[in-house]
mmCIF file of C-alpha atoms in Angstrom:
data_model
loop_
_atom_site.group_PDB
_atom_site.id
_atom_site.type_symbol
_atom_site.label_atom_id
_atom_site.label_comp_id
_atom_site.label_asym_id
_atom_site.label_seq_id
_atom_site.Cartn_x
_atom_site.Cartn_y
_atom_site.Cartn_z
ATOM 1 C CA GLN A 1 208.077 186.596 72.737
ATOM 2 C CA VAL A 2 206.627 187.125 69.292
ATOM 3 C CA GLN A 3 205.878 184.054 67.176
ATOM 4 C CA LEU A 4 205.242 183.926 63.448
ATOM 5 C CA GLN A 5 203.425 181.107 61.657
ATOM 6 C CA GLU A 6 203.061 180.726 57.910
ATOM 7 C CA SER A 7 200.072 179.002 56.355
ATOM 8 C CA GLY A 8 198.797 178.295 52.869
ATOM 9 C CA PRO A 9 198.545 175.639 50.154
ATOM 10 C CA GLY A 10 201.601 173.475 49.718
ATOM 11 C CA LEU A 11 200.930 172.846 46.029
ATOM 12 C CA VAL A 12 200.136 175.399 43.339
ATOM 13 C CA LYS A 13 199.728 174.807 39.632
ATOM 14 C CA PRO A 14 201.890 176.667 37.097
ATOM 15 C CA SER A 15 200.407 179.995 35.951
ATOM 16 C CA GLU A 16 198.162 180.185 39.034
ATOM 17 C CA THR A 17 198.499 182.413 42.111
ATOM 18 C CA LEU A 18 200.415 181.466 45.250
ATOM 19 C CA SER A 19 198.775 182.754 48.440
ATOM 20 C CA LEU A 20 200.336 182.650 51.906
ATOM 21 C CA THR A 21 199.430 184.132 55.285
ATOM 22 C CA CYS A 22 201.636 184.837 58.281
ATOM 23 C CA THR A 23 199.951 184.995 61.678
ATOM 24 C CA VAL A 24 201.722 187.021 64.348
ATOM 25 C CA SER A 25 201.157 186.048 67.975
ATOM 26 C CA GLY A 26 202.640 187.169 71.272
ATOM 27 C CA GLY A 27 202.953 190.754 70.105
ATOM 28 C CA SER A 28 201.381 193.467 68.033
ATOM 29 C CA ILE A 29 201.736 193.683 64.281
ATOM 30 C CA SER A 30 201.883 197.460 64.618
ATOM 31 C CA ASN A 31 205.100 199.466 64.618
ATOM 32 C CA TYR A 32 207.103 196.832 62.766
ATOM 33 C CA PHE A 33 208.078 195.976 59.222
ATOM 34 C CA TRP A 34 207.041 192.541 57.976
ATOM 35 C CA SER A 35 208.780 190.610 55.204
ATOM 36 C CA TRP A 36 208.545 187.472 53.139
ATOM 37 C CA ILE A 37 211.797 185.671 52.376
ATOM 38 C CA ARG A 38 212.035 182.484 50.350
ATOM 39 C CA GLN A 39 214.541 179.675 49.964
ATOM 40 C CA SER A 40 214.534 177.488 46.867
ATOM 41 C CA PRO A 41 215.357 173.816 47.518
ATOM 42 C CA GLY A 42 219.029 173.451 48.335
ATOM 43 C CA LYS A 43 219.711 177.109 47.643
ATOM 44 C CA GLY A 44 220.148 180.399 49.406
ATOM 45 C CA LEU A 45 217.741 182.968 50.754
ATOM 46 C CA GLU A 46 215.945 185.567 48.647
ATOM 47 C CA TRP A 47 214.133 188.557 50.104
ATOM 48 C CA VAL A 48 210.740 188.915 48.417
ATOM 49 C CA ALA A 49 208.896 191.902 49.880
ATOM 50 C CA TYR A 50 208.165 193.965 52.964
ATOM 51 C CA LEU A 51 205.382 196.110 54.294
ATOM 52 C CA TYR A 52 204.987 198.446 57.216
ATOM 53 C CA TYR A 53 201.863 198.139 59.352
ATOM 54 C CA THR A 54 200.626 201.409 57.857
ATOM 55 C CA GLY A 55 200.518 199.715 54.453
ATOM 56 C CA SER A 56 203.649 200.999 52.726
ATOM 57 C CA THR A 57 205.367 198.277 50.714
ATOM 58 C CA ASN A 58 208.452 197.396 48.703
ATOM 59 C CA TYR A 59 209.301 194.442 46.494
ATOM 60 C CA ASN A 60 212.310 192.621 45.099
ATOM 61 C CA PRO A 61 212.592 193.725 41.458
ATOM 62 C CA SER A 62 213.375 190.112 40.518
ATOM 63 C CA LEU A 63 209.707 189.204 40.934
ATOM 64 C CA LYS A 64 208.814 191.679 38.204
ATOM 65 C CA SER A 65 205.587 192.975 39.784
ATOM 66 C CA ARG A 66 204.097 189.498 40.273
ATOM 67 C CA ALA A 67 204.058 189.814 44.073
ATOM 68 C CA THR A 68 201.600 191.624 46.341
ATOM 69 C CA ILE A 69 201.997 191.918 50.105
ATOM 70 C CA SER A 70 199.154 193.070 52.341
ATOM 71 C CA ILE A 71 198.235 193.328 56.008
ATOM 72 C CA ASP A 72 195.170 192.777 58.198
ATOM 73 C CA THR A 73 195.921 194.450 61.502
ATOM 74 C CA SER A 74 192.596 193.318 62.998
ATOM 75 C CA LYS A 75 193.717 189.701 62.639
ATOM 76 C CA ASN A 76 197.432 190.322 63.312
ATOM 77 C CA GLN A 77 198.165 188.778 59.925
ATOM 78 C CA PHE A 78 199.940 189.712 56.736
ATOM 79 C CA SER A 79 199.853 187.953 53.398
ATOM 80 C CA LEU A 80 201.725 187.353 50.172
ATOM 81 C CA LYS A 81 200.350 186.652 46.730
ATOM 82 C CA VAL A 82 202.531 185.759 43.767
ATOM 83 C CA LYS A 83 200.756 185.474 40.436
ATOM 84 C CA SER A 84 201.696 183.561 37.307
ATOM 85 C CA VAL A 85 203.914 181.153 39.215
ATOM 86 C CA THR A 86 206.404 178.812 37.600
ATOM 87 C CA ALA A 87 208.594 176.012 38.927
ATOM 88 C CA ALA A 88 211.157 178.674 39.810
ATOM 89 C CA ASP A 89 208.803 179.895 42.540
ATOM 90 C CA THR A 90 209.021 176.544 44.335
ATOM 91 C CA ALA A 91 210.555 177.347 47.700
ATOM 92 C CA VAL A 92 210.197 177.410 51.446
ATOM 93 C CA TYR A 93 208.596 180.751 52.226
ATOM 94 C CA PHE A 94 209.473 182.404 55.543
ATOM 95 C CA CYS A 95 207.785 185.380 57.119
ATOM 96 C CA ALA A 96 210.011 187.609 59.221
ATOM 97 C CA ARG A 97 209.933 190.734 61.369
ATOM 98 C CA ARG A 98 212.109 193.827 61.210
ATOM 99 C CA ASP A 99 212.079 196.594 63.780
ATOM 100 C CA TYR A 100 211.604 200.198 62.740
ATOM 101 C CA SER A 101 214.917 201.814 61.731
ATOM 102 C CA ARG A 102 216.646 198.421 61.898
ATOM 103 C CA TYR A 103 217.881 196.593 58.836
ATOM 104 C CA TYR A 104 217.903 192.976 59.950
ATOM 105 C CA PHE A 105 215.308 190.294 60.594
ATOM 106 C CA ASP A 106 215.055 189.420 64.278
ATOM 107 C CA SER A 107 212.156 186.957 64.289
ATOM 108 C CA TRP A 108 211.261 184.345 61.703
ATOM 109 C CA GLY A 109 208.489 181.843 61.142
ATOM 110 C CA GLN A 110 209.341 178.174 60.657
ATOM 111 C CA GLY A 111 208.665 178.386 56.943
ATOM 112 C CA THR A 112 206.223 176.652 54.626
ATOM 113 C CA LEU A 113 207.107 174.733 51.484
ATOM 114 C CA VAL A 114 205.255 175.714 48.348
ATOM 115 C CA THR A 115 205.678 173.478 45.320
ATOM 116 C CA VAL A 116 204.658 174.656 41.871
ATOM 117 C CA SER A 117 203.684 171.655 39.816
ATOM 118 C CA SER A 118 200.843 170.431 37.654
ATOM 119 C CA GLN B 1 223.517 183.261 41.433
ATOM 120 C CA SER B 2 223.277 185.062 44.780
ATOM 121 C CA ALA B 3 223.970 188.752 45.142
ATOM 122 C CA LEU B 4 226.609 188.224 47.853
ATOM 123 C CA THR B 5 229.371 185.651 47.454
ATOM 124 C CA GLN B 6 230.172 183.173 50.206
ATOM 125 C CA PRO B 7 232.312 180.033 50.138
ATOM 126 C CA ALA B 8 230.135 176.972 49.725
ATOM 127 C CA SER B 9 231.711 175.185 52.652
ATOM 128 C CA VAL B 10 234.201 175.548 55.475
ATOM 129 C CA SER B 11 235.275 173.097 58.133
ATOM 130 C CA GLY B 12 237.194 173.013 61.359
ATOM 131 C CA SER B 13 237.896 170.836 64.353
ATOM 132 C CA PRO B 14 236.406 171.423 67.794
ATOM 133 C CA GLY B 15 238.191 174.244 69.558
ATOM 134 C CA GLN B 16 239.539 175.787 66.370
ATOM 135 C CA SER B 17 238.458 179.069 64.768
ATOM 136 C CA ILE B 18 236.985 179.518 61.313
ATOM 137 C CA THR B 19 236.109 182.555 59.244
ATOM 138 C CA ILE B 20 233.392 182.842 56.615
ATOM 139 C CA SER B 21 233.703 185.613 54.062
ATOM 140 C CA CYS B 22 230.896 187.474 52.337
ATOM 141 C CA THR B 23 231.788 189.558 49.317
ATOM 142 C CA GLY B 24 229.467 192.157 47.885
ATOM 143 C CA THR B 25 229.876 195.404 45.992
ATOM 144 C CA SER B 26 230.216 199.132 46.511
ATOM 145 C CA SER B 27 226.400 199.319 46.429
ATOM 146 C CA ASP B 28 225.664 196.958 49.290
ATOM 147 C CA VAL B 29 228.274 195.678 51.770
ATOM 148 C CA ALA B 30 230.620 198.638 51.254
ATOM 149 C CA ALA B 31 227.876 201.233 51.218
ATOM 150 C CA TYR B 32 226.013 200.402 54.409
ATOM 151 C CA ASN B 33 226.831 199.159 57.906
ATOM 152 C CA TYR B 34 223.778 196.940 57.651
ATOM 153 C CA VAL B 35 225.377 193.534 57.224
ATOM 154 C CA SER B 36 223.796 190.734 59.232
ATOM 155 C CA TRP B 37 224.551 187.042 59.658
ATOM 156 C CA TYR B 38 222.118 184.166 60.150
ATOM 157 C CA GLN B 39 222.573 180.588 61.306
ATOM 158 C CA GLN B 40 220.272 177.938 59.863
ATOM 159 C CA LEU B 41 220.114 174.479 61.367
ATOM 160 C CA PRO B 42 218.656 171.706 59.194
ATOM 161 C CA GLY B 43 214.920 172.101 58.754
ATOM 162 C CA GLN B 44 214.777 175.239 60.856
ATOM 163 C CA ALA B 45 214.301 178.926 60.288
ATOM 164 C CA PRO B 46 217.332 181.200 60.100
ATOM 165 C CA LYS B 47 218.444 182.683 63.421
ATOM 166 C CA LEU B 48 220.001 186.132 63.695
ATOM 167 C CA MET B 49 223.595 185.863 64.942
ATOM 168 C CA VAL B 50 225.073 189.272 64.092
ATOM 169 C CA TYR B 51 223.517 192.567 63.062
ATOM 170 C CA GLU B 52 224.875 195.914 61.837
ATOM 171 C CA VAL B 53 228.238 194.373 60.938
ATOM 172 C CA ASN B 54 229.503 193.376 64.383
ATOM 173 C CA ASN B 55 226.725 193.384 66.984
ATOM 174 C CA ARG B 56 225.466 190.244 68.699
ATOM 175 C CA PRO B 57 221.845 189.900 69.803
ATOM 176 C CA SER B 58 221.253 188.963 73.404
ATOM 177 C CA GLY B 59 221.805 185.259 73.907
ATOM 178 C CA VAL B 60 224.283 184.731 71.067
ATOM 179 C CA SER B 61 227.610 183.338 72.205
ATOM 180 C CA HIS B 62 230.644 185.621 72.395
ATOM 181 C CA ARG B 63 232.398 183.023 70.256
ATOM 182 C CA PHE B 64 230.684 184.632 67.277
ATOM 183 C CA SER B 65 232.286 187.826 66.028
ATOM 184 C CA ALA B 66 232.134 189.713 62.755
ATOM 185 C CA SER B 67 233.692 192.572 60.865
ATOM 186 C CA LYS B 68 233.722 194.358 57.527
ATOM 187 C CA SER B 69 236.379 195.800 55.282
ATOM 188 C CA GLY B 70 235.401 197.451 52.058
ATOM 189 C CA ASN B 71 233.010 195.216 50.172
ATOM 190 C CA THR B 72 233.803 192.093 52.206
ATOM 191 C CA ALA B 73 232.238 191.116 55.503
ATOM 192 C CA SER B 74 233.447 188.255 57.671
ATOM 193 C CA LEU B 75 232.037 186.048 60.398
ATOM 194 C CA THR B 76 234.452 184.334 62.774
ATOM 195 C CA ILE B 77 233.506 181.506 65.080
ATOM 196 C CA SER B 78 236.087 180.729 67.725
ATOM 197 C CA GLY B 79 236.273 177.674 69.951
ATOM 198 C CA LEU B 80 234.256 175.618 67.472
ATOM 199 C CA GLN B 81 231.661 173.322 68.989
ATOM 200 C CA ALA B 82 229.664 170.516 67.424
ATOM 201 C CA GLU B 83 226.488 172.575 67.846
ATOM 202 C CA ASP B 84 227.894 175.239 65.493
ATOM 203 C CA GLU B 85 227.506 172.895 62.530
ATOM 204 C CA ALA B 86 224.947 174.639 60.332
ATOM 205 C CA ASP B 87 224.489 176.792 57.264
ATOM 206 C CA TYR B 88 225.434 180.444 57.623
ATOM 207 C CA TYR B 89 224.087 183.274 55.494
ATOM 208 C CA CYS B 90 225.161 186.880 55.236
ATOM 209 C CA SER B 91 222.787 189.643 54.238
ATOM 210 C CA SER B 92 223.098 193.306 53.355
ATOM 211 C CA TYR B 93 220.625 196.124 52.963
ATOM 212 C CA THR B 94 220.933 198.039 49.713
ATOM 213 C CA ASN B 95 218.692 200.671 48.194
ATOM 214 C CA SER B 96 215.513 199.633 50.000
ATOM 215 C CA ILE B 97 215.946 195.902 49.384
ATOM 216 C CA TRP B 98 217.931 193.106 51.008
ATOM 217 C CA VAL B 99 220.374 190.745 49.398
ATOM 218 C CA PHE B 100 221.678 187.476 50.775
ATOM 219 C CA GLY B 101 224.681 185.295 50.192
ATOM 220 C CA GLY B 102 224.376 181.793 48.856
ATOM 221 C CA GLY B 103 225.174 180.300 52.233
ATOM 222 C CA THR B 104 228.163 178.488 53.716
ATOM 223 C CA LYS B 105 227.915 175.010 55.163
ATOM 224 C CA LEU B 106 230.056 174.727 58.291
ATOM 225 C CA THR B 107 231.209 171.227 59.146
ATOM 226 C CA VAL B 108 232.712 170.546 62.554
ATOM 227 C CA LEU B 109 235.095 167.645 62.038
#
């Protein structure tokens, strides 16, 4: 069974860049879509971005081009960078998997809390 | 403000049935049969409970059922059990992105 594990700094300063990595184990990163989804403290879920293992990507317009998602198939990892962060980017960030031609997320990581604060 | 509207909370006694609504628009819930529901226990990742409006993944109890009418989707949990107490989120695909509801906290009395 596939497992996803997020990793990255838990604290980022305002105006700097948030960087997270999701490591996929128990299965190949190929042939699937991979997403980042975040949850602000005490609030709902917000889809951030996805990429296909071939490198095609799409982003939530709400992030206004601040986000970049990328993949390293040799390491079975994909990553998220969000630049110019503010307190509003404080959230638990989840990585999640979506099967080709499916429109739901069937496997999720446990999530990692990122706090934006000076 | 979330893209999809859910009640903030619902409650029910063990054995009863409850329904959680999820209201979207003609561009998301009404436009696609790609509504999914997730259960989130405290401190845990969301778990897929229903996909494509009314399909249950393997391993999800038959007590969970769902439907859609127009721009409103619904999740029904029958025979409530204490273990069902959690936050529930709906989600819909729309124009190459995904939108979620604000979540509904289910309390089993």
